[in-house]
Coordinates of C-alpha atoms in Angstrom, one line a residue:
M1 CA 3.5 -6.5 -4.7
R2 CA 7.1 -6.2 -3.7
S3 CA 9.0 -5.5 -6.9
S4 CA 12.6 -6.2 -7.8
R5 CA 14.8 -3.3 -8.4
T6 CA 14.1 -3.6 -12.1
S7 CA 10.3 -3.7 -11.9
L8 CA 10.4 -0.9 -9.3
G9 CA 11.9 1.4 -11.7
R10 CA 9.4 0.5 -14.4
R11 CA 6.7 1.9 -12.2
I12 CA 8.4 4.8 -10.6
A13 CA 9.7 6.2 -13.9
A14 CA 6.2 7.2 -14.8
L15 CA 6.4 9.7 -12.0
C16 CA 8.9 11.6 -14.0
A17 CA 7.3 11.4 -17.4
G18 CA 8.0 15.1 -18.0
A19 CA 10.4 17.4 -19.8
V20 CA 13.9 16.3 -19.7
T21 CA 15.4 19.2 -17.9
A22 CA 12.5 20.4 -15.9
G23 CA 12.2 19.9 -12.2
A24 CA 8.7 20.1 -10.7
L25 CA 7.0 20.1 -7.4
L26 CA 4.5 17.2 -6.9
T27 CA 1.1 18.0 -5.5
A28 CA 1.5 17.0 -1.8
G29 CA -1.4 15.3 -0.2
T30 CA -1.6 14.8 3.6
P31 CA 1.7 13.4 4.7
A32 CA 1.7 10.0 6.3
A33 CA -0.7 10.1 9.2
H34 CA 0.6 11.3 12.6
A35 CA -0.3 9.5 15.8
A36 CA -3.0 10.9 18.0
D37 CA -2.3 13.9 20.2
T38 CA -3.1 11.6 23.2
P39 CA -2.2 7.9 23.2
L40 CA -5.0 5.4 22.6
R41 CA -4.5 3.9 26.1
D42 CA -5.2 7.3 27.7
L43 CA -8.2 8.0 25.5
A44 CA -9.7 4.6 26.3
A45 CA -9.0 5.0 30.0
A46 CA -11.0 8.3 30.0
K47 CA -13.9 6.3 28.6
G48 CA -13.5 3.6 31.3
K49 CA -12.1 1.1 28.7
V50 CA -8.8 -0.6 27.9
M51 CA -7.0 -0.6 24.6
G52 CA -4.9 -3.7 24.0
T53 CA -2.8 -5.4 21.3
A54 CA -1.3 -8.8 20.7
V55 CA 2.5 -8.7 20.6
T56 CA 5.5 -10.7 19.6
G57 CA 8.1 -10.7 22.3
S58 CA 11.2 -10.6 20.1
K59 CA 9.9 -7.5 18.4
L60 CA 9.5 -5.4 21.5
T61 CA 12.3 -3.0 20.7
G62 CA 12.8 0.0 18.4
T63 CA 9.6 1.5 16.8
Y64 CA 7.5 -1.6 17.4
G65 CA 8.3 -1.4 21.1
D66 CA 7.8 2.3 21.3
I67 CA 4.3 2.1 19.8
A68 CA 3.3 -1.0 21.9
G69 CA 4.4 0.8 25.1
R70 CA 2.9 4.1 24.3
E71 CA -0.4 3.3 22.7
F72 CA -1.8 0.3 24.6
S73 CA -2.8 -0.5 28.1
W74 CA -3.0 -4.2 27.7
L75 CA -0.8 -6.7 26.0
T76 CA -1.7 -10.2 24.8
P77 CA 1.1 -12.7 23.9
G78 CA 0.3 -13.8 20.4
N79 CA 1.8 -17.2 20.8
A80 CA 4.2 -17.1 23.8
M81 CA 1.8 -18.6 26.4
K82 CA 0.3 -21.4 24.3
W83 CA 1.0 -24.9 25.5
G84 CA 3.1 -25.8 22.6
S85 CA 5.3 -22.7 23.3
V86 CA 5.8 -23.2 27.0
E87 CA 6.1 -26.9 27.2
P88 CA 7.3 -28.2 23.9
T89 CA 8.7 -31.4 25.6
Q90 CA 6.9 -32.9 28.5
G91 CA 8.4 -31.5 31.7
T92 CA 10.7 -29.1 29.9
F93 CA 9.5 -25.5 30.0
N94 CA 10.4 -22.4 28.0
W95 CA 9.1 -19.2 29.5
A96 CA 11.5 -16.8 27.9
E97 CA 9.2 -15.0 25.5
A98 CA 6.2 -15.0 27.9
D99 CA 8.5 -13.6 30.6
Q100 CA 9.7 -10.9 28.2
I101 CA 6.2 -9.7 27.4
V102 CA 5.1 -9.7 31.1
N103 CA 8.3 -7.8 32.1
F104 CA 7.8 -5.3 29.2
A105 CA 4.2 -4.7 30.3
E106 CA 5.1 -4.1 33.9
A107 CA 7.8 -1.7 32.8
H108 CA 5.3 0.3 30.8
G109 CA 2.4 0.3 33.3
Q110 CA 0.4 -2.2 31.3
E111 CA -1.8 -5.3 32.1
V112 CA -1.4 -8.7 30.5
R113 CA -4.1 -10.9 29.0
G114 CA -2.9 -14.5 29.2
H115 CA -3.7 -16.5 26.0
T116 CA -4.6 -19.3 26.1
L117 CA -4.7 -22.3 28.6
V118 CA -7.0 -24.8 26.9
W119 CA -7.3 -25.0 23.1
H120 CA -7.4 -27.6 20.4
S121 CA -4.6 -26.0 18.4
Q122 CA -0.9 -25.3 19.0
N123 CA -0.5 -28.0 21.5
P124 CA 2.8 -29.9 21.8
S125 CA 3.1 -33.1 19.8
W126 CA 3.8 -35.1 22.9
L127 CA 0.4 -34.2 24.2
T128 CA -1.6 -34.6 21.0
G129 CA 0.2 -37.8 20.0
G130 CA -0.2 -39.5 23.3
S131 CA -2.8 -42.2 24.3
W132 CA -4.3 -40.9 27.5
T133 CA -7.0 -42.1 29.8
S134 CA -9.5 -39.6 31.1
A135 CA -7.8 -39.6 34.5
Q136 CA -4.4 -38.9 32.9
L137 CA -5.8 -36.1 30.7
T138 CA -7.4 -34.6 33.8
T139 CA -4.1 -34.6 35.6
L140 CA -2.2 -33.2 32.6
L141 CA -4.7 -30.3 32.1
Q142 CA -4.9 -29.4 35.8
N143 CA -1.1 -29.5 36.2
H144 CA -0.7 -27.3 33.1
I145 CA -3.2 -24.7 34.4
D146 CA -1.6 -24.8 37.9
T147 CA 1.8 -24.4 36.5
E148 CA 1.2 -21.6 34.0
V149 CA -1.4 -19.6 36.0
G150 CA 0.6 -20.1 39.2
R151 CA 3.8 -18.9 37.5
Y152 CA 2.2 -15.5 36.7
K153 CA 0.0 -15.2 39.7
G154 CA -0.6 -11.5 40.4
R155 CA 1.1 -10.5 37.1
V156 CA -1.5 -11.6 34.5
A157 CA -4.8 -9.7 35.0
A158 CA -7.0 -11.9 32.9
W159 CA -6.8 -15.4 31.2
D160 CA -8.5 -16.8 28.1
V161 CA -8.9 -20.0 30.0
V162 CA -10.8 -21.9 27.3
N163 CA -10.4 -21.0 23.6
E164 CA -12.8 -21.9 20.8
P165 CA -14.9 -24.6 22.3
F166 CA -17.7 -24.5 19.7
N167 CA -18.5 -25.4 16.1
E168 CA -20.3 -23.0 13.8
D169 CA -23.6 -24.7 14.4
G170 CA -23.3 -24.4 18.2
T171 CA -22.3 -27.9 18.9
Y172 CA -19.2 -28.7 21.0
R173 CA -16.0 -28.9 18.9
S174 CA -14.5 -32.3 18.7
T175 CA -11.2 -31.9 20.5
L176 CA -8.7 -33.8 22.7
W177 CA -10.4 -32.2 25.7
Y178 CA -14.1 -32.7 24.7
N179 CA -13.6 -36.2 23.5
G180 CA -11.6 -37.3 26.5
L181 CA -13.2 -35.4 29.3
G182 CA -16.7 -34.3 28.1
A183 CA -18.2 -30.8 28.2
D184 CA -17.2 -30.4 31.8
Y185 CA -13.6 -29.9 30.9
I186 CA -14.6 -26.2 30.6
A187 CA -16.0 -25.9 34.1
N188 CA -13.0 -27.8 35.5
A189 CA -10.5 -25.6 33.7
L190 CA -12.1 -22.4 35.1
T191 CA -12.2 -23.9 38.6
W192 CA -8.6 -24.9 38.5
A193 CA -7.6 -21.4 37.1
R194 CA -9.4 -19.7 39.9
A195 CA -7.7 -21.8 42.5
A196 CA -4.3 -21.0 40.9
D197 CA -4.9 -17.2 40.9
P198 CA -8.0 -16.0 42.6
A199 CA -7.5 -12.4 41.5
A200 CA -7.2 -13.1 37.7
K201 CA -10.3 -12.6 35.5
L202 CA -11.3 -15.8 33.7
Y203 CA -12.7 -15.8 30.2
I204 CA -14.0 -18.1 27.5
N205 CA -12.9 -16.9 24.1
D206 CA -14.2 -17.7 20.6
Y207 CA -14.5 -16.4 17.0
N208 CA -17.6 -15.9 14.8
V209 CA -19.5 -15.1 18.0
E210 CA -19.6 -11.4 17.5
G211 CA -23.2 -11.2 16.3
V212 CA -26.3 -13.1 17.4
N213 CA -26.1 -16.5 15.7
A214 CA -26.1 -20.2 16.6
K215 CA -22.5 -20.3 17.8
S216 CA -22.8 -17.2 20.0
T217 CA -26.1 -18.5 21.4
A218 CA -24.4 -21.8 22.4
L219 CA -21.7 -19.7 24.1
Y220 CA -24.4 -17.6 25.8
N221 CA -26.2 -20.7 27.1
L222 CA -22.9 -22.2 28.3
V223 CA -22.0 -19.0 30.3
K224 CA -25.6 -18.9 31.7
S225 CA -25.3 -22.5 32.8
L226 CA -21.9 -22.0 34.4
K227 CA -23.1 -19.0 36.3
E228 CA -26.1 -20.9 37.5
R229 CA -23.8 -23.8 38.7
G230 CA -21.5 -21.4 40.5
V231 CA -18.5 -22.1 38.2
P232 CA -16.1 -19.2 38.2
I233 CA -16.5 -17.2 35.0
D234 CA -15.8 -13.5 34.7
G235 CA -16.1 -12.7 31.1
V236 CA -16.5 -13.6 27.4
G237 CA -14.0 -12.8 24.7
L238 CA -15.3 -12.0 21.2
Q239 CA -12.3 -12.4 18.9
A240 CA -13.6 -10.3 16.1
H241 CA -11.5 -11.5 13.2
L242 CA -13.7 -9.7 10.7
I243 CA -13.8 -9.2 7.0
L244 CA -14.0 -5.8 5.4
G245 CA -17.6 -4.5 5.4
Q246 CA -19.0 -7.4 7.4
V247 CA -19.2 -6.1 11.0
P248 CA -22.3 -7.9 12.4
S249 CA -25.3 -5.6 12.7
T250 CA -26.2 -7.3 16.0
L251 CA -22.7 -6.8 17.6
Q252 CA -23.9 -4.3 20.3
Q253 CA -27.0 -6.4 21.0
N254 CA -24.9 -9.5 21.4
I255 CA -22.4 -7.7 23.7
Q256 CA -25.3 -6.5 25.8
R257 CA -27.0 -9.9 26.2
F258 CA -23.7 -11.4 27.6
A259 CA -23.3 -8.4 29.9
D260 CA -26.9 -9.0 31.1
L261 CA -25.8 -12.4 32.4
G262 CA -23.5 -10.6 34.8
V263 CA -20.1 -11.1 33.0
D264 CA -17.7 -8.7 31.3
V265 CA -17.2 -8.8 27.6
A266 CA -14.0 -8.0 25.8
I267 CA -13.2 -7.7 22.0
T268 CA -10.0 -9.7 22.2
E269 CA -8.5 -10.2 18.7
L270 CA -9.8 -7.5 16.4
D271 CA -8.5 -7.3 12.9
I272 CA -10.4 -6.5 9.7
R273 CA -8.9 -8.1 6.6
M274 CA -9.3 -7.1 3.0
Q275 CA -8.4 -8.4 -0.4
L276 CA -5.0 -7.0 -1.5
P277 CA -3.9 -4.6 -2.7
S278 CA -5.5 -2.0 -0.4
D279 CA -6.7 1.2 -1.8
T280 CA -8.4 4.4 -0.6
A281 CA -11.9 2.9 -0.8
K282 CA -11.0 -0.2 1.1
L283 CA -9.1 1.7 3.8
T284 CA -12.1 4.1 4.2
Q285 CA -14.4 1.1 4.7
Q286 CA -12.0 -0.5 7.1
A287 CA -11.9 2.7 9.2
A288 CA -15.7 2.7 9.3
D289 CA -15.7 -0.9 10.4
Y290 CA -13.1 -0.3 13.2
K291 CA -15.3 2.6 14.4
A292 CA -18.4 0.4 14.4
V293 CA -16.7 -2.2 16.6
M294 CA -15.3 0.5 18.9
N295 CA -18.7 2.2 19.2
A296 CA -20.5 -1.0 20.0
C297 CA -18.1 -1.7 22.9
L298 CA -18.4 1.9 24.1
A299 CA -22.1 1.6 24.3
V300 CA -22.1 -1.3 26.7
T301 CA -20.8 -0.6 30.2
R302 CA -19.6 -4.1 30.8
C303 CA -17.6 -4.2 27.6
T304 CA -14.1 -3.7 29.1
G305 CA -12.3 -2.7 25.9
V306 CA -10.8 -3.8 22.6
T307 CA -7.6 -5.6 21.8
V308 CA -6.3 -5.6 18.2
W309 CA -4.6 -8.7 17.0
G310 CA -1.3 -7.1 16.2
F311 CA -1.2 -3.4 15.6
T312 CA 1.0 -3.3 12.5
D313 CA 0.5 -5.2 9.2
S314 CA 4.0 -6.4 9.5
D315 CA 3.1 -8.5 12.6
S316 CA -0.3 -9.8 11.4
W317 CA -1.2 -13.4 10.9
I318 CA -3.6 -12.7 8.1
P319 CA -1.4 -12.9 5.0
S320 CA 0.0 -16.3 5.8
T321 CA -3.4 -17.7 6.8
F322 CA -5.6 -16.1 4.1
P323 CA -3.4 -15.8 0.9
G324 CA -4.1 -12.7 -1.0
Q325 CA -5.7 -10.9 2.0
G326 CA -4.2 -8.6 4.6
A327 CA -3.8 -4.9 5.6
A328 CA -5.9 -5.9 8.6
T329 CA -4.5 -3.8 11.4
P330 CA -4.5 0.0 12.4
Y331 CA -0.9 0.6 11.3
D332 CA 0.8 -0.2 8.0
E333 CA 4.0 -2.3 7.6
N334 CA 6.1 0.8 8.1
Y335 CA 4.3 1.7 11.4
A336 CA 2.3 4.6 9.9
P337 CA -1.1 5.0 11.4
K338 CA -3.8 4.1 8.8
P339 CA -7.4 5.5 8.6
A340 CA -8.4 2.7 10.9
Y341 CA -6.2 4.1 13.6
H342 CA -7.7 7.5 13.3
A343 CA -11.2 5.9 13.4
I344 CA -10.3 4.4 16.8
V345 CA -9.0 7.8 17.9
E346 CA -12.2 9.5 16.9
S347 CA -14.4 6.9 18.5
L348 CA -12.6 7.4 21.8
G349 CA -13.1 11.2 21.6
G350 CA -9.5 12.0 20.6
T351 CA -7.9 14.2 17.9
T352 CA -4.9 14.2 15.7
T353 CA -2.9 17.3 14.6
P354 CA -2.0 17.1 11.0
P355 CA 1.3 18.4 9.9
P356 CA 1.4 21.9 8.3
T357 CA 0.1 22.0 4.7
G358 CA 3.0 21.5 2.3
A359 CA 5.4 20.5 5.0
C360 CA 6.3 17.4 3.1
T361 CA 6.7 17.6 -0.7
A362 CA 8.0 15.5 -3.6
V363 CA 10.1 17.0 -6.4
Y364 CA 10.8 15.1 -9.5
S365 CA 13.3 15.7 -12.2
V366 CA 14.2 14.0 -15.5
T367 CA 17.9 13.8 -15.8
S368 CA 18.0 12.4 -19.3
Q369 CA 15.7 11.4 -22.1
W370 CA 16.0 9.7 -25.5
N371 CA 13.8 8.6 -28.3
T372 CA 11.9 5.9 -26.4
G373 CA 12.9 6.3 -22.8
F374 CA 14.1 8.5 -19.9
T375 CA 15.9 8.5 -16.6
G376 CA 14.9 10.5 -13.6
Q377 CA 14.6 10.8 -9.9
V378 CA 12.2 11.9 -7.2
R379 CA 13.2 13.7 -4.0
I380 CA 10.8 13.6 -1.0
G381 CA 11.6 16.2 1.6
C382 CA 10.0 17.6 4.8
S383 CA 10.3 20.9 6.6
G384 CA 8.0 21.4 9.7
A385 CA 6.9 17.7 9.8
A386 CA 8.2 14.2 9.4
L387 CA 7.1 11.0 7.7
S388 CA 7.3 7.4 9.0
S389 CA 6.4 6.2 5.5
W390 CA 5.5 7.6 2.1
R391 CA 3.5 6.8 -0.9
V392 CA 3.3 8.4 -4.3
S393 CA 0.5 7.8 -6.8
W394 CA -0.4 9.1 -10.2
T395 CA -2.2 8.2 -13.5
F396 CA -0.4 8.2 -16.8
G397 CA -1.8 10.3 -19.6
A398 CA 0.1 8.8 -22.6
G399 CA 0.6 5.1 -21.9
Q400 CA 4.1 5.4 -20.3
Q401 CA 5.6 2.4 -18.6
I402 CA 8.2 2.1 -15.9
T403 CA 11.0 -0.2 -16.9
Q404 CA 13.4 0.0 -14.0
A405 CA 13.6 1.6 -10.6
W406 CA 15.3 1.6 -7.3
N407 CA 14.6 2.5 -3.6
A408 CA 10.8 2.1 -3.8
N409 CA 8.0 -0.5 -4.0
C410 CA 5.6 0.1 -6.8
T411 CA 2.6 -1.4 -8.6
Q412 CA 1.2 -0.3 -12.0
S413 CA -2.3 -1.3 -13.1
G414 CA -3.1 0.1 -16.5
A415 CA -2.4 3.8 -16.3
A416 CA -2.6 3.9 -12.4
V417 CA 0.7 3.8 -10.5
T418 CA 1.4 3.7 -6.8
C419 CA 4.9 3.6 -5.3
S420 CA 5.8 3.4 -1.6
N421 CA 9.0 3.5 0.3
A422 CA 11.3 0.5 0.6
S423 CA 11.9 -1.2 3.9
Y424 CA 14.9 1.0 4.7
N425 CA 13.9 4.5 3.6
G426 CA 10.4 5.2 4.9
T427 CA 11.5 7.7 7.5
V428 CA 11.8 11.3 6.3
P429 CA 12.8 13.4 9.3
D430 CA 12.0 17.1 9.7
G431 CA 14.5 18.8 7.6
G432 CA 15.5 15.6 5.8
S433 CA 14.8 13.9 2.5
V434 CA 15.0 10.7 0.5
T435 CA 15.5 10.1 -3.2
F436 CA 14.7 7.3 -5.5
G437 CA 15.5 6.8 -9.2
F438 CA 14.0 5.2 -12.2
N439 CA 14.0 4.5 -15.9
G440 CA 10.9 4.6 -18.0
S441 CA 9.6 4.2 -21.6
W442 CA 7.3 6.4 -23.7
S443 CA 6.1 6.5 -27.2
G444 CA 4.7 9.5 -29.0
G445 CA 4.5 11.7 -25.8
N446 CA 5.7 12.0 -22.3
P447 CA 3.3 14.4 -20.5
V448 CA 3.7 15.2 -16.8
P449 CA 1.1 13.3 -14.7
V450 CA -0.7 14.8 -11.8
V451 CA 1.1 13.2 -8.8
T452 CA 0.1 13.1 -5.1
L453 CA 2.3 12.3 -2.1
G454 CA 0.5 10.9 0.9

């Protein structure tokens, strides 16, 4: 949890539960993970794949923009191209964020995946609240596709033309489009999109279709039928919003059966959520899950690549949609690569170079102590490496409790304590340091805990 200054100290003080005047060097684990020696986009390209991410246009500056531009070959606007974003009032358009993302992609040698043209959600109220005849709906939908695809003709490489058309049991979802136009709204949307930009790849995209099940079989049958009818369809998007430890065992088989229909397959919205707080075991499982998804795509020639739905936990939709869950992306909230990132690197045949052993260390000192409490500080410094975030953890040996702290975010569960940087002091440059302070309580003893940094 994010603690107040008071509760922060309560937890961090345990770090310094040692002799009053002594300063000590904490055991330094591996410093916050470094990025791969070769960017993900280059590793993927060497395997004939793409590596993409969903992005928020307003954030494409600073560290967020640097990572988005360096690591990924495809960008998907998270929300900027949805109907409710681009035409909030009928006939009045707002292309600002969509243009920003497309311009950024072009400046960084990236392709854009347009998302999404036809969906039951995030539509403007003027559309959903209207009373339309079938003919009017047809005109509205065709004009929307003509306008948006036409605007980005030659600049958007692929479109999620139709998004989430099916229920879990494989029946068609009851939507404005299905109810008003019948199942052929899908074929018509694809046909109109092809006419608006003949070069763009056209996809149908859905969730819970990663493994072989009723929903994915319905999608399979739809694509097969569209191909037989000569309707333009280039690919299928498997969203892959997954839960920790639940990568479908039939993922590769499912990708292959779509590929055998003569269409491409893309993993379009990958994230793997967990119950918070995260811990080493959960992050290790998450890394294995990311690797499993990557390997399934790599095993099928017509799987074009993988897009993560936001690359950093600070830009993820999961916490607001699934309360108590999160940590679903390859980077933490401070842009430090997580084990999941390194699993992607490994699956693509890349390597990372760890910083020198002991290059970053933490030193604690207790500056004063009295009969029931103490005050101290921790200094984290680097020489020969740098950190983009830091975390310190330890287990109390004598029941000590942190009572107040500052400049860190901490949690304490029983004897176990974990403290990480605040939003403003995660970066420790080579040759630099950060310090945080604390107050703590003790009773009967104040032994030094074994502490790790990393």
